[in-house]
């Protein structure tokens, strides 16, 4: 019997952004010591699927790929740093500038993934105890980081739910191929064929 797997659906910024985030993580660790996610690569988390049966879940990704291919690549703008409302811990992240086109794009992406609205962000330091966050946050609070980057694909990672190896491994990458003007694929015939083949009664996790 095939083992259960976890899946993580993310957006990955290009190399210059991921490298800068890596430097921020390293400098944070030098100041406050180890913290959760200090070695993780920069990304925007869109959805988590835990303890899935691959023979059931993975075929559903094929339908998801058809839907996501209608999305066009999007350019995001970084706008400094922020934190989520602290509890016993504080998470510091690089903020994404809000704009109507960006909000619309994420709304369409979340609809494909059947996800609720969330704040797009790139985590720098996750779940830092508040006593350490008081030392770290002043280093980011008034720091400017105004940059922009394009997202051209969605990435799906996988790992065994139970076992010793908890490292995420690449499962699939889905390119965004839609037309930014009309939110449709350039090949209208291919889009029509996809619709004709679709089963409106098909069950989906998304």
PDB file of C-alpha atoms in Angstrom:
ATOM      1  CA  UNK A   1       0.000   0.000   0.000  1.00  0.00           C
ATOM      2  CA  UNK A   2       1.375   3.399  -0.985  1.00  0.00           C
ATOM      3  CA  UNK A   3       2.385   5.637   1.909  1.00  0.00           C
ATOM      4  CA  UNK A   4       0.557   8.833   2.758  1.00  0.00           C
ATOM      5  CA  UNK A   5       2.085  12.053   1.479  1.00  0.00           C
ATOM      6  CA  UNK A   6       1.939  15.741   2.345  1.00  0.00           C
ATOM      7  CA  UNK A   7       1.760  18.346  -0.416  1.00  0.00           C
ATOM      8  CA  UNK A   8       2.752  22.007  -0.244  1.00  0.00           C
ATOM      9  CA  UNK A   9       1.579  24.398  -2.963  1.00  0.00           C
ATOM     10  CA  UNK A  10       3.731  27.522  -3.224  1.00  0.00           C
ATOM     11  CA  UNK A  11       4.838  30.443  -5.367  1.00  0.00           C
ATOM     12  CA  UNK A  12       8.611  30.828  -5.660  1.00  0.00           C
ATOM     13  CA  UNK A  13      10.265  34.215  -6.302  1.00  0.00           C
ATOM     14  CA  UNK A  14      13.239  34.424  -8.697  1.00  0.00           C
ATOM     15  CA  UNK A  15      16.823  33.914  -7.540  1.00  0.00           C
ATOM     16  CA  UNK A  16      17.704  37.554  -6.617  1.00  0.00           C
ATOM     17  CA  UNK A  17      14.746  37.717  -4.208  1.00  0.00           C
ATOM     18  CA  UNK A  18      15.379  34.280  -2.680  1.00  0.00           C
ATOM     19  CA  UNK A  19      19.039  35.138  -2.172  1.00  0.00           C
ATOM     20  CA  UNK A  20      18.181  38.380  -0.373  1.00  0.00           C
ATOM     21  CA  UNK A  21      15.680  36.570   1.857  1.00  0.00           C
ATOM     22  CA  UNK A  22      18.381  34.022   2.669  1.00  0.00           C
ATOM     23  CA  UNK A  23      20.666  36.861   3.790  1.00  0.00           C
ATOM     24  CA  UNK A  24      17.909  38.316   5.983  1.00  0.00           C
ATOM     25  CA  UNK A  25      17.392  34.907   7.594  1.00  0.00           C
ATOM     26  CA  UNK A  26      21.104  34.469   8.220  1.00  0.00           C
ATOM     27  CA  UNK A  27      21.513  37.909   9.791  1.00  0.00           C
ATOM     28  CA  UNK A  28      18.418  37.267  11.946  1.00  0.00           C
ATOM     29  CA  UNK A  29      19.879  33.983  13.180  1.00  0.00           C
ATOM     30  CA  UNK A  30      23.124  35.697  14.108  1.00  0.00           C
ATOM     31  CA  UNK A  31      21.156  38.119  16.276  1.00  0.00           C
ATOM     32  CA  UNK A  32      18.623  35.825  17.988  1.00  0.00           C
ATOM     33  CA  UNK A  33      19.840  32.288  17.343  1.00  0.00           C
ATOM     34  CA  UNK A  34      17.994  29.492  15.573  1.00  0.00           C
ATOM     35  CA  UNK A  35      14.319  29.888  14.679  1.00  0.00           C
ATOM     36  CA  UNK A  36      11.708  27.881  12.781  1.00  0.00           C
ATOM     37  CA  UNK A  37      12.145  27.965   9.038  1.00  0.00           C
ATOM     38  CA  UNK A  38      15.543  29.635   9.152  1.00  0.00           C
ATOM     39  CA  UNK A  39      16.823  27.345   6.384  1.00  0.00           C
ATOM     40  CA  UNK A  40      13.703  27.328   4.220  1.00  0.00           C
ATOM     41  CA  UNK A  41      13.831  28.845   0.748  1.00  0.00           C
ATOM     42  CA  UNK A  42      11.828  32.017   0.125  1.00  0.00           C
ATOM     43  CA  UNK A  43       8.278  31.303  -1.025  1.00  0.00           C
ATOM     44  CA  UNK A  44       4.630  32.311  -0.742  1.00  0.00           C
ATOM     45  CA  UNK A  45       2.559  29.479   0.723  1.00  0.00           C
ATOM     46  CA  UNK A  46      -0.796  28.989  -1.002  1.00  0.00           C
ATOM     47  CA  UNK A  47      -2.095  25.644   0.293  1.00  0.00           C
ATOM     48  CA  UNK A  48      -1.121  22.653   2.432  1.00  0.00           C
ATOM     49  CA  UNK A  49      -2.507  19.153   1.975  1.00  0.00           C
ATOM     50  CA  UNK A  50      -1.586  16.787   4.791  1.00  0.00           C
ATOM     51  CA  UNK A  51      -1.766  12.979   4.923  1.00  0.00           C
ATOM     52  CA  UNK A  52      -3.110  12.453   1.416  1.00  0.00           C
ATOM     53  CA  UNK A  53      -3.410   9.214  -0.519  1.00  0.00           C
ATOM     54  CA  UNK A  54      -1.346   9.840  -3.679  1.00  0.00           C
ATOM     55  CA  UNK A  55      -3.485   7.615  -5.913  1.00  0.00           C
ATOM     56  CA  UNK A  56      -6.459   9.878  -5.109  1.00  0.00           C
ATOM     57  CA  UNK A  57      -4.812  13.315  -4.822  1.00  0.00           C
ATOM     58  CA  UNK A  58      -2.278  13.336  -7.649  1.00  0.00           C
ATOM     59  CA  UNK A  59      -4.793  12.852 -10.495  1.00  0.00           C
ATOM     60  CA  UNK A  60      -6.634  15.921  -9.181  1.00  0.00           C
ATOM     61  CA  UNK A  61      -3.525  17.994  -9.827  1.00  0.00           C
ATOM     62  CA  UNK A  62      -4.028  17.337 -13.552  1.00  0.00           C
ATOM     63  CA  UNK A  63      -7.372  19.140 -13.473  1.00  0.00           C
ATOM     64  CA  UNK A  64      -5.818  21.898 -11.376  1.00  0.00           C
ATOM     65  CA  UNK A  65      -3.126  22.341 -14.020  1.00  0.00           C
ATOM     66  CA  UNK A  66      -5.780  23.052 -16.658  1.00  0.00           C
ATOM     67  CA  UNK A  67      -7.400  25.694 -14.473  1.00  0.00           C
ATOM     68  CA  UNK A  68      -4.149  27.372 -13.449  1.00  0.00           C
ATOM     69  CA  UNK A  69      -2.896  27.567 -17.020  1.00  0.00           C
ATOM     70  CA  UNK A  70      -5.559  30.234 -17.579  1.00  0.00           C
ATOM     71  CA  UNK A  71      -3.773  32.517 -15.140  1.00  0.00           C
ATOM     72  CA  UNK A  72      -1.237  34.933 -16.566  1.00  0.00           C
ATOM     73  CA  UNK A  73       2.189  35.621 -14.997  1.00  0.00           C
ATOM     74  CA  UNK A  74       1.977  38.386 -12.407  1.00  0.00           C
ATOM     75  CA  UNK A  75       4.424  41.032 -11.190  1.00  0.00           C
ATOM     76  CA  UNK A  76       4.488  41.694  -7.444  1.00  0.00           C
ATOM     77  CA  UNK A  77       6.003  44.645  -5.608  1.00  0.00           C
ATOM     78  CA  UNK A  78       7.746  44.333  -2.267  1.00  0.00           C
ATOM     79  CA  UNK A  79       6.905  47.030   0.246  1.00  0.00           C
ATOM     80  CA  UNK A  80       9.106  46.770   3.334  1.00  0.00           C
ATOM     81  CA  UNK A  81       8.385  44.470   6.268  1.00  0.00           C
ATOM     82  CA  UNK A  82       5.514  43.708   8.619  1.00  0.00           C
ATOM     83  CA  UNK A  83       4.398  41.286  11.329  1.00  0.00           C
ATOM     84  CA  UNK A  84       1.260  39.338  12.010  1.00  0.00           C
ATOM     85  CA  UNK A  85      -0.575  40.182  15.221  1.00  0.00           C
ATOM     86  CA  UNK A  86       1.607  38.653  17.940  1.00  0.00           C
ATOM     87  CA  UNK A  87       0.407  35.922  20.251  1.00  0.00           C
ATOM     88  CA  UNK A  88       3.109  34.102  22.196  1.00  0.00           C
ATOM     89  CA  UNK A  89       5.184  34.327  19.027  1.00  0.00           C
ATOM     90  CA  UNK A  90       5.852  36.848  16.275  1.00  0.00           C
ATOM     91  CA  UNK A  91       6.300  36.219  12.546  1.00  0.00           C
ATOM     92  CA  UNK A  92       8.226  38.800  10.533  1.00  0.00           C
ATOM     93  CA  UNK A  93       7.698  38.874   6.779  1.00  0.00           C
ATOM     94  CA  UNK A  94       8.430  40.835   3.621  1.00  0.00           C
ATOM     95  CA  UNK A  95       5.207  42.602   2.657  1.00  0.00           C
ATOM     96  CA  UNK A  96       3.651  42.561  -0.814  1.00  0.00           C
ATOM     97  CA  UNK A  97       2.190  45.879  -1.954  1.00  0.00           C
ATOM     98  CA  UNK A  98      -1.571  45.657  -2.385  1.00  0.00           C
ATOM     99  CA  UNK A  99      -3.047  46.811  -5.699  1.00  0.00           C
ATOM    100  CA  UNK A 100      -6.308  45.935  -7.521  1.00  0.00           C
ATOM    101  CA  UNK A 101      -4.625  43.838 -10.278  1.00  0.00           C
ATOM    102  CA  UNK A 102      -2.645  41.915  -7.671  1.00  0.00           C
ATOM    103  CA  UNK A 103      -5.706  41.335  -5.486  1.00  0.00           C
ATOM    104  CA  UNK A 104      -7.698  40.127  -8.484  1.00  0.00           C
ATOM    105  CA  UNK A 105      -4.934  37.714  -9.521  1.00  0.00           C
ATOM    106  CA  UNK A 106      -4.684  36.166  -6.065  1.00  0.00           C
ATOM    107  CA  UNK A 107      -8.467  35.952  -5.849  1.00  0.00           C
ATOM    108  CA  UNK A 108      -8.522  33.892  -9.027  1.00  0.00           C
ATOM    109  CA  UNK A 109      -5.645  31.722  -7.808  1.00  0.00           C
ATOM    110  CA  UNK A 110      -7.321  31.078  -4.464  1.00  0.00           C
ATOM    111  CA  UNK A 111     -10.547  30.141  -6.281  1.00  0.00           C
ATOM    112  CA  UNK A 112      -8.664  27.465  -8.241  1.00  0.00           C
ATOM    113  CA  UNK A 113      -7.208  26.134  -4.990  1.00  0.00           C
ATOM    114  CA  UNK A 114     -10.432  26.501  -3.000  1.00  0.00           C
ATOM    115  CA  UNK A 115      -8.613  28.589  -0.402  1.00  0.00           C
ATOM    116  CA  UNK A 116      -9.839  31.447   1.780  1.00  0.00           C
ATOM    117  CA  UNK A 117      -8.410  34.929   1.495  1.00  0.00           C
ATOM    118  CA  UNK A 118      -4.994  35.383   3.054  1.00  0.00           C
ATOM    119  CA  UNK A 119      -2.211  37.975   3.083  1.00  0.00           C
ATOM    120  CA  UNK A 120       0.420  37.309   0.388  1.00  0.00           C
ATOM    121  CA  UNK A 121       3.837  37.487   2.043  1.00  0.00           C
ATOM    122  CA  UNK A 122       7.354  36.059   2.157  1.00  0.00           C
ATOM    123  CA  UNK A 123       8.277  34.885   5.638  1.00  0.00           C
ATOM    124  CA  UNK A 124      11.608  36.037   7.052  1.00  0.00           C
ATOM    125  CA  UNK A 125      11.415  34.739  10.628  1.00  0.00           C
ATOM    126  CA  UNK A 126       8.540  32.455  11.623  1.00  0.00           C
ATOM    127  CA  UNK A 127       7.120  31.927  15.106  1.00  0.00           C
ATOM    128  CA  UNK A 128       9.852  33.809  16.967  1.00  0.00           C
ATOM    129  CA  UNK A 129       9.318  34.001  20.753  1.00  0.00           C
ATOM    130  CA  UNK A 130       8.289  37.550  21.639  1.00  0.00           C
ATOM    131  CA  UNK A 131      11.320  38.218  23.834  1.00  0.00           C
ATOM    132  CA  UNK A 132      13.575  37.533  20.838  1.00  0.00           C
ATOM    133  CA  UNK A 133      11.254  39.341  18.449  1.00  0.00           C
ATOM    134  CA  UNK A 134      11.706  42.513  20.503  1.00  0.00           C
ATOM    135  CA  UNK A 135      15.384  42.390  19.550  1.00  0.00           C
ATOM    136  CA  UNK A 136      14.815  41.421  15.929  1.00  0.00           C
ATOM    137  CA  UNK A 137      11.841  43.506  14.806  1.00  0.00           C
ATOM    138  CA  UNK A 138      13.580  46.911  15.240  1.00  0.00           C
ATOM    139  CA  UNK A 139      16.094  45.761  12.615  1.00  0.00           C
ATOM    140  CA  UNK A 140      13.263  45.427  10.079  1.00  0.00           C
ATOM    141  CA  UNK A 141      10.613  47.898  11.269  1.00  0.00           C
ATOM    142  CA  UNK A 142      11.824  50.954   9.346  1.00  0.00           C
ATOM    143  CA  UNK A 143      13.939  49.159   6.787  1.00  0.00           C
ATOM    144  CA  UNK A 144      12.980  49.768   3.177  1.00  0.00           C
ATOM    145  CA  UNK A 145      12.821  47.007   0.623  1.00  0.00           C
ATOM    146  CA  UNK A 146      11.203  48.201  -2.572  1.00  0.00           C
ATOM    147  CA  UNK A 147      11.665  45.704  -5.344  1.00  0.00           C
ATOM    148  CA  UNK A 148       9.528  43.810  -7.813  1.00  0.00           C
ATOM    149  CA  UNK A 149       9.539  40.344  -9.288  1.00  0.00           C
ATOM    150  CA  UNK A 150       7.506  38.205 -11.661  1.00  0.00           C
ATOM    151  CA  UNK A 151       5.834  34.909 -10.818  1.00  0.00           C
ATOM    152  CA  UNK A 152       5.627  32.615 -13.840  1.00  0.00           C
ATOM    153  CA  UNK A 153       4.638  29.288 -12.285  1.00  0.00           C
ATOM    154  CA  UNK A 154       3.129  27.519  -9.319  1.00  0.00           C
ATOM    155  CA  UNK A 155       5.161  24.834  -7.561  1.00  0.00           C
ATOM    156  CA  UNK A 156       3.886  21.678  -5.867  1.00  0.00           C
ATOM    157  CA  UNK A 157       6.166  19.986  -3.331  1.00  0.00           C
ATOM    158  CA  UNK A 158       5.715  16.598  -1.680  1.00  0.00           C
ATOM    159  CA  UNK A 159       7.107  14.522   1.173  1.00  0.00           C
ATOM    160  CA  UNK A 160       6.243  11.345   3.051  1.00  0.00           C
ATOM    161  CA  UNK A 161       3.739  12.007   5.850  1.00  0.00           C
ATOM    162  CA  UNK A 162       5.344   9.384   8.075  1.00  0.00           C
ATOM    163  CA  UNK A 163       9.043   8.648   8.002  1.00  0.00           C
ATOM    164  CA  UNK A 164      12.444  10.059   8.788  1.00  0.00           C
ATOM    165  CA  UNK A 165      12.917  12.183   5.679  1.00  0.00           C
ATOM    166  CA  UNK A 166      10.882  15.366   6.153  1.00  0.00           C
ATOM    167  CA  UNK A 167      12.535  17.301   3.310  1.00  0.00           C
ATOM    168  CA  UNK A 168      10.196  18.677   0.665  1.00  0.00           C
ATOM    169  CA  UNK A 169      10.834  17.425  -2.867  1.00  0.00           C
ATOM    170  CA  UNK A 170       9.588  18.807  -6.170  1.00  0.00           C
ATOM    171  CA  UNK A 171       6.452  17.116  -7.471  1.00  0.00           C
ATOM    172  CA  UNK A 172       5.396  19.454 -10.274  1.00  0.00           C
ATOM    173  CA  UNK A 173       5.609  22.985 -11.632  1.00  0.00           C
ATOM    174  CA  UNK A 174       2.634  24.514 -13.417  1.00  0.00           C
ATOM    175  CA  UNK A 175       3.363  27.505 -15.696  1.00  0.00           C
ATOM    176  CA  UNK A 176       0.953  30.410 -15.923  1.00  0.00           C
ATOM    177  CA  UNK A 177       0.168  30.708 -19.645  1.00  0.00           C
ATOM    178  CA  UNK A 178      -2.921  32.896 -19.740  1.00  0.00           C
ATOM    179  CA  UNK A 179      -3.440  36.135 -21.632  1.00  0.00           C
ATOM    180  CA  UNK A 180      -3.238  39.105 -19.200  1.00  0.00           C
ATOM    181  CA  UNK A 181      -5.786  41.055 -21.237  1.00  0.00           C
ATOM    182  CA  UNK A 182      -8.524  38.443 -21.321  1.00  0.00           C
ATOM    183  CA  UNK A 183      -7.530  35.926 -18.644  1.00  0.00           C
ATOM    184  CA  UNK A 184      -7.748  33.101 -21.180  1.00  0.00           C
ATOM    185  CA  UNK A 185      -5.324  30.826 -22.975  1.00  0.00           C
ATOM    186  CA  UNK A 186      -4.045  32.125 -26.335  1.00  0.00           C
ATOM    187  CA  UNK A 187      -5.231  28.881 -27.936  1.00  0.00           C
ATOM    188  CA  UNK A 188      -9.028  29.232 -27.739  1.00  0.00           C
ATOM    189  CA  UNK A 189      -9.554  25.885 -29.437  1.00  0.00           C
ATOM    190  CA  UNK A 190      -7.517  24.083 -26.791  1.00  0.00           C
ATOM    191  CA  UNK A 191      -9.505  25.854 -24.062  1.00  0.00           C
ATOM    192  CA  UNK A 192     -12.816  24.742 -25.623  1.00  0.00           C
ATOM    193  CA  UNK A 193     -11.610  21.141 -25.859  1.00  0.00           C
ATOM    194  CA  UNK A 194     -10.599  21.191 -22.205  1.00  0.00           C
ATOM    195  CA  UNK A 195     -14.057  22.426 -21.228  1.00  0.00           C
ATOM    196  CA  UNK A 196     -15.773  19.802 -23.350  1.00  0.00           C
ATOM    197  CA  UNK A 197     -13.740  17.082 -21.643  1.00  0.00           C
ATOM    198  CA  UNK A 198     -14.471  18.371 -18.169  1.00  0.00           C
ATOM    199  CA  UNK A 199     -16.817  16.473 -15.884  1.00  0.00           C
ATOM    200  CA  UNK A 200     -19.015  18.836 -13.905  1.00  0.00           C
ATOM    201  CA  UNK A 201     -19.649  16.076 -11.366  1.00  0.00           C
ATOM    202  CA  UNK A 202     -15.952  15.406 -10.754  1.00  0.00           C
ATOM    203  CA  UNK A 203     -15.003  15.608  -7.099  1.00  0.00           C
ATOM    204  CA  UNK A 204     -12.013  17.774  -6.241  1.00  0.00           C
ATOM    205  CA  UNK A 205      -9.974  18.843  -3.262  1.00  0.00           C
ATOM    206  CA  UNK A 206      -9.633  22.231  -4.884  1.00  0.00           C
TER     207      UNK A 206
END
